[in-house]
């Protein structure tokens, strides 16, 4: 897989290949962090859930707070609902990373906006802690939707996909890594349904897929 930034507003994704999409085992993951700059911020929560047999396995989850070396700003505390007091006795990233890798074993990773944020954030955490970066194939729901709908000009926010696919989210806690992982899983399964309706059994980014980047005001 290759991700190439082509402007301040767009990037391309190429080299993604997933065969027999319905038969695969997936791990949907999400991170919460101290802020939005993946180069300087730190992970505060890791959440993940398994999708098998085309179904979210809510009994197979991974969820942990992570003690950050820097405090969460008050505005981020209020936005995510994760407070510094909750992290005081949380494990360090280096002490939970192996368990996260084990949880994702033999799975294709699913993320939302992960090409822009979660994966670069994880890479920086691994570098800081001298740990190996995860190597699983990873597909981003933003890129997957853009693959299906190259004519769409809007930025593909989570809320955009919730509205587009009429996804139930009232039973989930938003901006919580596990809650958002389950939500991303629901979105992903709806995209899989659409791929099946088009008789698409394999995902192949033969030509680069153009994805709109999030814009922070």
PDB file of C-alpha atoms in Angstrom:
ATOM      1  CA  UNK A   1       0.000   0.000   0.000  1.00  0.00           C
ATOM      2  CA  UNK A   2       1.191   3.498  -0.817  1.00  0.00           C
ATOM      3  CA  UNK A   3      -0.250   6.742   0.539  1.00  0.00           C
ATOM      4  CA  UNK A   4       0.847   9.886  -1.263  1.00  0.00           C
ATOM      5  CA  UNK A   5      -0.042  13.416  -0.207  1.00  0.00           C
ATOM      6  CA  UNK A   6      -0.789  15.359  -3.384  1.00  0.00           C
ATOM      7  CA  UNK A   7      -1.951  18.642  -1.819  1.00  0.00           C
ATOM      8  CA  UNK A   8      -3.040  20.213   1.449  1.00  0.00           C
ATOM      9  CA  UNK A   9      -6.543  18.893   0.786  1.00  0.00           C
ATOM     10  CA  UNK A  10      -6.077  15.502  -0.929  1.00  0.00           C
ATOM     11  CA  UNK A  11      -4.021  12.319  -0.922  1.00  0.00           C
ATOM     12  CA  UNK A  12      -4.027   9.156  -2.995  1.00  0.00           C
ATOM     13  CA  UNK A  13      -4.099   5.525  -1.902  1.00  0.00           C
ATOM     14  CA  UNK A  14      -2.856   2.732  -4.145  1.00  0.00           C
ATOM     15  CA  UNK A  15      -1.733  -0.868  -3.877  1.00  0.00           C
ATOM     16  CA  UNK A  16      -4.609  -2.029  -1.632  1.00  0.00           C
ATOM     17  CA  UNK A  17      -5.721  -5.604  -2.376  1.00  0.00           C
ATOM     18  CA  UNK A  18      -8.203  -7.682  -0.364  1.00  0.00           C
ATOM     19  CA  UNK A  19      -9.547 -10.927  -1.824  1.00  0.00           C
ATOM     20  CA  UNK A  20     -12.889 -12.521  -0.876  1.00  0.00           C
ATOM     21  CA  UNK A  21     -13.907  -9.584   1.285  1.00  0.00           C
ATOM     22  CA  UNK A  22     -16.829 -11.349   2.992  1.00  0.00           C
ATOM     23  CA  UNK A  23     -14.671 -14.255   4.149  1.00  0.00           C
ATOM     24  CA  UNK A  24     -11.940 -12.215   5.825  1.00  0.00           C
ATOM     25  CA  UNK A  25     -11.345 -11.602   9.523  1.00  0.00           C
ATOM     26  CA  UNK A  26     -11.173  -7.910  10.327  1.00  0.00           C
ATOM     27  CA  UNK A  27     -10.092  -5.877  13.329  1.00  0.00           C
ATOM     28  CA  UNK A  28     -11.604  -2.401  13.548  1.00  0.00           C
ATOM     29  CA  UNK A  29      -9.527  -0.050  15.699  1.00  0.00           C
ATOM     30  CA  UNK A  30      -9.520   3.530  16.903  1.00  0.00           C
ATOM     31  CA  UNK A  31      -7.293   5.709  19.074  1.00  0.00           C
ATOM     32  CA  UNK A  32      -8.034   8.670  21.303  1.00  0.00           C
ATOM     33  CA  UNK A  33      -5.175  11.053  21.956  1.00  0.00           C
ATOM     34  CA  UNK A  34      -3.998  14.233  23.640  1.00  0.00           C
ATOM     35  CA  UNK A  35      -4.587  16.227  20.440  1.00  0.00           C
ATOM     36  CA  UNK A  36      -4.838  16.209  16.645  1.00  0.00           C
ATOM     37  CA  UNK A  37      -1.178  16.584  15.659  1.00  0.00           C
ATOM     38  CA  UNK A  38       0.087  13.028  15.222  1.00  0.00           C
ATOM     39  CA  UNK A  39       3.711  14.210  15.330  1.00  0.00           C
ATOM     40  CA  UNK A  40       3.545  15.725  18.807  1.00  0.00           C
ATOM     41  CA  UNK A  41       0.559  14.109  20.552  1.00  0.00           C
ATOM     42  CA  UNK A  42       0.167  10.784  22.365  1.00  0.00           C
ATOM     43  CA  UNK A  43      -2.355   7.947  22.488  1.00  0.00           C
ATOM     44  CA  UNK A  44      -4.658   7.981  25.526  1.00  0.00           C
ATOM     45  CA  UNK A  45      -6.986   5.094  24.614  1.00  0.00           C
ATOM     46  CA  UNK A  46      -6.893   2.089  22.285  1.00  0.00           C
ATOM     47  CA  UNK A  47     -10.136   0.417  21.250  1.00  0.00           C
ATOM     48  CA  UNK A  48     -10.732  -2.434  18.811  1.00  0.00           C
ATOM     49  CA  UNK A  49     -13.356  -5.019  17.876  1.00  0.00           C
ATOM     50  CA  UNK A  50     -13.282  -8.116  15.654  1.00  0.00           C
ATOM     51  CA  UNK A  51     -15.488  -8.675  12.596  1.00  0.00           C
ATOM     52  CA  UNK A  52     -15.867 -12.327  11.601  1.00  0.00           C
ATOM     53  CA  UNK A  53     -18.427 -14.083   9.425  1.00  0.00           C
ATOM     54  CA  UNK A  54     -19.576 -10.671   8.225  1.00  0.00           C
ATOM     55  CA  UNK A  55     -20.663  -9.756  11.773  1.00  0.00           C
ATOM     56  CA  UNK A  56     -19.292  -7.515  14.544  1.00  0.00           C
ATOM     57  CA  UNK A  57     -18.187  -9.747  17.400  1.00  0.00           C
ATOM     58  CA  UNK A  58     -18.904  -7.484  20.368  1.00  0.00           C
ATOM     59  CA  UNK A  59     -17.664 -10.207  22.722  1.00  0.00           C
ATOM     60  CA  UNK A  60     -14.210  -9.874  21.103  1.00  0.00           C
ATOM     61  CA  UNK A  61     -12.978  -6.424  22.028  1.00  0.00           C
ATOM     62  CA  UNK A  62      -9.804  -4.666  23.116  1.00  0.00           C
ATOM     63  CA  UNK A  63     -10.090  -1.559  25.250  1.00  0.00           C
ATOM     64  CA  UNK A  64      -7.510   0.186  27.412  1.00  0.00           C
ATOM     65  CA  UNK A  65      -6.560   3.645  28.561  1.00  0.00           C
ATOM     66  CA  UNK A  66      -2.925   4.606  28.032  1.00  0.00           C
ATOM     67  CA  UNK A  67      -0.937   6.836  30.393  1.00  0.00           C
ATOM     68  CA  UNK A  68       0.359   9.707  28.295  1.00  0.00           C
ATOM     69  CA  UNK A  69       3.691  11.428  28.983  1.00  0.00           C
ATOM     70  CA  UNK A  70       1.889  14.762  28.527  1.00  0.00           C
ATOM     71  CA  UNK A  71      -1.425  15.889  30.027  1.00  0.00           C
ATOM     72  CA  UNK A  72      -4.652  16.023  28.055  1.00  0.00           C
ATOM     73  CA  UNK A  73      -5.655  19.655  27.431  1.00  0.00           C
ATOM     74  CA  UNK A  74      -8.923  20.663  29.087  1.00  0.00           C
ATOM     75  CA  UNK A  75     -10.631  21.222  25.721  1.00  0.00           C
ATOM     76  CA  UNK A  76      -9.732  17.673  24.627  1.00  0.00           C
ATOM     77  CA  UNK A  77     -10.915  16.273  27.966  1.00  0.00           C
ATOM     78  CA  UNK A  78     -14.291  17.906  27.391  1.00  0.00           C
ATOM     79  CA  UNK A  79     -14.460  16.735  23.766  1.00  0.00           C
ATOM     80  CA  UNK A  80     -13.561  13.077  24.362  1.00  0.00           C
ATOM     81  CA  UNK A  81     -14.788  12.603  27.911  1.00  0.00           C
ATOM     82  CA  UNK A  82     -11.395  11.133  28.830  1.00  0.00           C
ATOM     83  CA  UNK A  83      -9.849  12.941  31.794  1.00  0.00           C
ATOM     84  CA  UNK A  84      -6.314  13.043  33.130  1.00  0.00           C
ATOM     85  CA  UNK A  85      -7.512  11.525  36.404  1.00  0.00           C
ATOM     86  CA  UNK A  86      -8.563   8.387  34.493  1.00  0.00           C
ATOM     87  CA  UNK A  87      -5.031   7.925  33.168  1.00  0.00           C
ATOM     88  CA  UNK A  88      -3.153   8.247  36.451  1.00  0.00           C
ATOM     89  CA  UNK A  89      -2.953   4.477  36.968  1.00  0.00           C
ATOM     90  CA  UNK A  90      -3.264   3.459  33.319  1.00  0.00           C
ATOM     91  CA  UNK A  91      -0.539   1.334  31.675  1.00  0.00           C
ATOM     92  CA  UNK A  92       2.116   2.844  29.439  1.00  0.00           C
ATOM     93  CA  UNK A  93       1.873   2.418  25.670  1.00  0.00           C
ATOM     94  CA  UNK A  94       4.923   0.125  25.585  1.00  0.00           C
ATOM     95  CA  UNK A  95       3.263  -2.193  28.126  1.00  0.00           C
ATOM     96  CA  UNK A  96       0.024  -2.580  26.138  1.00  0.00           C
ATOM     97  CA  UNK A  97       1.280  -2.584  22.573  1.00  0.00           C
ATOM     98  CA  UNK A  98       2.157  -6.292  22.475  1.00  0.00           C
ATOM     99  CA  UNK A  99      -1.341  -7.202  23.654  1.00  0.00           C
ATOM    100  CA  UNK A 100      -2.822  -4.966  20.947  1.00  0.00           C
ATOM    101  CA  UNK A 101      -0.644  -6.634  18.303  1.00  0.00           C
ATOM    102  CA  UNK A 102      -1.757 -10.042  19.537  1.00  0.00           C
ATOM    103  CA  UNK A 103      -5.410  -8.977  19.365  1.00  0.00           C
ATOM    104  CA  UNK A 104      -5.020  -7.876  15.733  1.00  0.00           C
ATOM    105  CA  UNK A 105      -3.207 -11.067  14.718  1.00  0.00           C
ATOM    106  CA  UNK A 106      -4.413 -12.648  11.446  1.00  0.00           C
ATOM    107  CA  UNK A 107      -6.774  -9.717  10.845  1.00  0.00           C
ATOM    108  CA  UNK A 108      -7.110  -7.019   8.212  1.00  0.00           C
ATOM    109  CA  UNK A 109      -7.257  -3.670   9.984  1.00  0.00           C
ATOM    110  CA  UNK A 110     -10.189  -1.302   9.492  1.00  0.00           C
ATOM    111  CA  UNK A 111     -10.003   2.368  10.431  1.00  0.00           C
ATOM    112  CA  UNK A 112     -11.624   5.717   9.698  1.00  0.00           C
ATOM    113  CA  UNK A 113      -9.255   8.558   8.819  1.00  0.00           C
ATOM    114  CA  UNK A 114      -6.485   6.237   9.955  1.00  0.00           C
ATOM    115  CA  UNK A 115      -4.323   6.980   6.936  1.00  0.00           C
ATOM    116  CA  UNK A 116      -4.301  10.630   8.010  1.00  0.00           C
ATOM    117  CA  UNK A 117      -4.118  10.265  11.767  1.00  0.00           C
ATOM    118  CA  UNK A 118      -4.236   6.907  13.568  1.00  0.00           C
ATOM    119  CA  UNK A 119      -1.471   5.144  11.623  1.00  0.00           C
ATOM    120  CA  UNK A 120       0.977   8.092  11.685  1.00  0.00           C
ATOM    121  CA  UNK A 121       0.214   8.523  15.402  1.00  0.00           C
ATOM    122  CA  UNK A 122       0.895   4.838  16.023  1.00  0.00           C
ATOM    123  CA  UNK A 123       4.092   4.966  13.985  1.00  0.00           C
ATOM    124  CA  UNK A 124       5.398   7.856  16.080  1.00  0.00           C
ATOM    125  CA  UNK A 125       4.518   6.055  19.326  1.00  0.00           C
ATOM    126  CA  UNK A 126       6.387   2.982  18.083  1.00  0.00           C
ATOM    127  CA  UNK A 127       9.426   5.057  17.151  1.00  0.00           C
ATOM    128  CA  UNK A 128       9.494   6.758  20.541  1.00  0.00           C
ATOM    129  CA  UNK A 129       9.320   3.406  22.312  1.00  0.00           C
ATOM    130  CA  UNK A 130      11.600   1.526  19.878  1.00  0.00           C
ATOM    131  CA  UNK A 131       8.811  -0.915  19.007  1.00  0.00           C
ATOM    132  CA  UNK A 132       8.027  -2.508  15.620  1.00  0.00           C
ATOM    133  CA  UNK A 133       5.234  -0.904  13.630  1.00  0.00           C
ATOM    134  CA  UNK A 134       2.187  -3.045  12.930  1.00  0.00           C
ATOM    135  CA  UNK A 135       2.329  -4.613   9.454  1.00  0.00           C
ATOM    136  CA  UNK A 136      -1.253  -5.826   8.880  1.00  0.00           C
ATOM    137  CA  UNK A 137      -3.054  -4.783   5.720  1.00  0.00           C
ATOM    138  CA  UNK A 138      -5.174  -1.753   6.614  1.00  0.00           C
ATOM    139  CA  UNK A 139      -8.191  -0.292   4.829  1.00  0.00           C
ATOM    140  CA  UNK A 140      -9.665   3.103   5.669  1.00  0.00           C
ATOM    141  CA  UNK A 141     -13.438   3.558   5.316  1.00  0.00           C
ATOM    142  CA  UNK A 142     -12.816   7.034   3.886  1.00  0.00           C
ATOM    143  CA  UNK A 143     -10.716   5.576   1.078  1.00  0.00           C
ATOM    144  CA  UNK A 144     -13.138   2.689   0.573  1.00  0.00           C
ATOM    145  CA  UNK A 145     -16.096   5.048   0.177  1.00  0.00           C
ATOM    146  CA  UNK A 146     -14.050   7.235  -2.182  1.00  0.00           C
ATOM    147  CA  UNK A 147     -13.243   4.068  -4.169  1.00  0.00           C
ATOM    148  CA  UNK A 148     -16.979   3.453  -4.598  1.00  0.00           C
ATOM    149  CA  UNK A 149     -17.879   7.095  -5.161  1.00  0.00           C
ATOM    150  CA  UNK A 150     -15.007   8.966  -6.835  1.00  0.00           C
ATOM    151  CA  UNK A 151     -17.469  11.674  -7.889  1.00  0.00           C
ATOM    152  CA  UNK A 152     -18.235  12.727  -4.292  1.00  0.00           C
ATOM    153  CA  UNK A 153     -16.539  16.043  -3.525  1.00  0.00           C
ATOM    154  CA  UNK A 154     -17.393  16.324   0.183  1.00  0.00           C
ATOM    155  CA  UNK A 155     -14.957  15.377   2.939  1.00  0.00           C
ATOM    156  CA  UNK A 156     -15.997  11.946   4.195  1.00  0.00           C
ATOM    157  CA  UNK A 157     -16.522  12.556   7.907  1.00  0.00           C
ATOM    158  CA  UNK A 158     -17.843   9.817  10.167  1.00  0.00           C
ATOM    159  CA  UNK A 159     -21.115  11.750  10.471  1.00  0.00           C
ATOM    160  CA  UNK A 160     -21.363  11.891   6.677  1.00  0.00           C
ATOM    161  CA  UNK A 161     -21.237   8.080   6.497  1.00  0.00           C
ATOM    162  CA  UNK A 162     -23.641   7.689   9.444  1.00  0.00           C
ATOM    163  CA  UNK A 163     -26.171   9.809   7.585  1.00  0.00           C
ATOM    164  CA  UNK A 164     -25.491   8.263   4.175  1.00  0.00           C
ATOM    165  CA  UNK A 165     -25.958   4.677   5.377  1.00  0.00           C
ATOM    166  CA  UNK A 166     -28.504   5.508   8.101  1.00  0.00           C
ATOM    167  CA  UNK A 167     -26.292   3.925  10.775  1.00  0.00           C
ATOM    168  CA  UNK A 168     -27.553   3.463  14.325  1.00  0.00           C
ATOM    169  CA  UNK A 169     -25.169   5.245  16.711  1.00  0.00           C
ATOM    170  CA  UNK A 170     -27.357   6.375  19.617  1.00  0.00           C
ATOM    171  CA  UNK A 171     -26.407   3.281  21.633  1.00  0.00           C
ATOM    172  CA  UNK A 172     -22.683   4.053  21.407  1.00  0.00           C
ATOM    173  CA  UNK A 173     -20.442   6.507  23.197  1.00  0.00           C
ATOM    174  CA  UNK A 174     -18.818   8.734  20.592  1.00  0.00           C
ATOM    175  CA  UNK A 175     -15.181   9.842  20.897  1.00  0.00           C
ATOM    176  CA  UNK A 176     -14.543   6.684  22.887  1.00  0.00           C
ATOM    177  CA  UNK A 177     -12.063   4.390  21.147  1.00  0.00           C
ATOM    178  CA  UNK A 178     -14.132   1.223  21.582  1.00  0.00           C
ATOM    179  CA  UNK A 179     -17.467   2.911  20.842  1.00  0.00           C
ATOM    180  CA  UNK A 180     -16.041   4.470  17.689  1.00  0.00           C
ATOM    181  CA  UNK A 181     -14.515   1.134  16.646  1.00  0.00           C
ATOM    182  CA  UNK A 182     -17.943  -0.515  16.787  1.00  0.00           C
ATOM    183  CA  UNK A 183     -19.408   2.421  14.851  1.00  0.00           C
ATOM    184  CA  UNK A 184     -16.708   2.182  12.174  1.00  0.00           C
ATOM    185  CA  UNK A 185     -17.432  -1.554  12.000  1.00  0.00           C
ATOM    186  CA  UNK A 186     -21.102  -0.855  11.306  1.00  0.00           C
ATOM    187  CA  UNK A 187     -20.159   1.560   8.546  1.00  0.00           C
ATOM    188  CA  UNK A 188     -17.692  -0.924   7.075  1.00  0.00           C
ATOM    189  CA  UNK A 189     -20.307  -3.697   6.944  1.00  0.00           C
ATOM    190  CA  UNK A 190     -22.700  -1.398   5.090  1.00  0.00           C
ATOM    191  CA  UNK A 191     -19.969  -0.650   2.560  1.00  0.00           C
ATOM    192  CA  UNK A 192     -19.382  -4.406   2.213  1.00  0.00           C
ATOM    193  CA  UNK A 193     -23.114  -4.828   1.491  1.00  0.00           C
ATOM    194  CA  UNK A 194     -22.818  -2.223  -1.243  1.00  0.00           C
ATOM    195  CA  UNK A 195     -19.780  -3.935  -2.737  1.00  0.00           C
ATOM    196  CA  UNK A 196     -21.700  -7.216  -2.803  1.00  0.00           C
ATOM    197  CA  UNK A 197     -24.661  -5.511  -4.477  1.00  0.00           C
ATOM    198  CA  UNK A 198     -22.243  -4.420  -7.217  1.00  0.00           C
ATOM    199  CA  UNK A 199     -20.896  -7.999  -7.462  1.00  0.00           C
ATOM    200  CA  UNK A 200     -17.508  -6.856  -6.180  1.00  0.00           C
ATOM    201  CA  UNK A 201     -15.856  -9.670  -4.215  1.00  0.00           C
ATOM    202  CA  UNK A 202     -12.304  -8.293  -4.167  1.00  0.00           C
ATOM    203  CA  UNK A 203     -11.082  -4.798  -3.283  1.00  0.00           C
ATOM    204  CA  UNK A 204      -8.384  -3.727  -5.718  1.00  0.00           C
ATOM    205  CA  UNK A 205      -7.051  -0.187  -5.783  1.00  0.00           C
ATOM    206  CA  UNK A 206      -5.525  -0.643  -9.233  1.00  0.00           C
ATOM    207  CA  UNK A 207      -5.670   3.083  -9.980  1.00  0.00           C
ATOM    208  CA  UNK A 208      -4.850   5.504  -7.156  1.00  0.00           C
ATOM    209  CA  UNK A 209      -7.932   6.456  -5.144  1.00  0.00           C
ATOM    210  CA  UNK A 210      -8.177  10.169  -4.357  1.00  0.00           C
ATOM    211  CA  UNK A 211      -9.286  10.952  -0.786  1.00  0.00           C
ATOM    212  CA  UNK A 212     -10.202  14.357   0.658  1.00  0.00           C
ATOM    213  CA  UNK A 213      -8.245  15.224   3.786  1.00  0.00           C
ATOM    214  CA  UNK A 214      -9.868  16.521   6.945  1.00  0.00           C
ATOM    215  CA  UNK A 215      -9.585  20.265   7.291  1.00  0.00           C
ATOM    216  CA  UNK A 216      -9.013  21.698  10.758  1.00  0.00           C
ATOM    217  CA  UNK A 217     -10.324  25.222  11.126  1.00  0.00           C
TER     218      UNK A 217
END
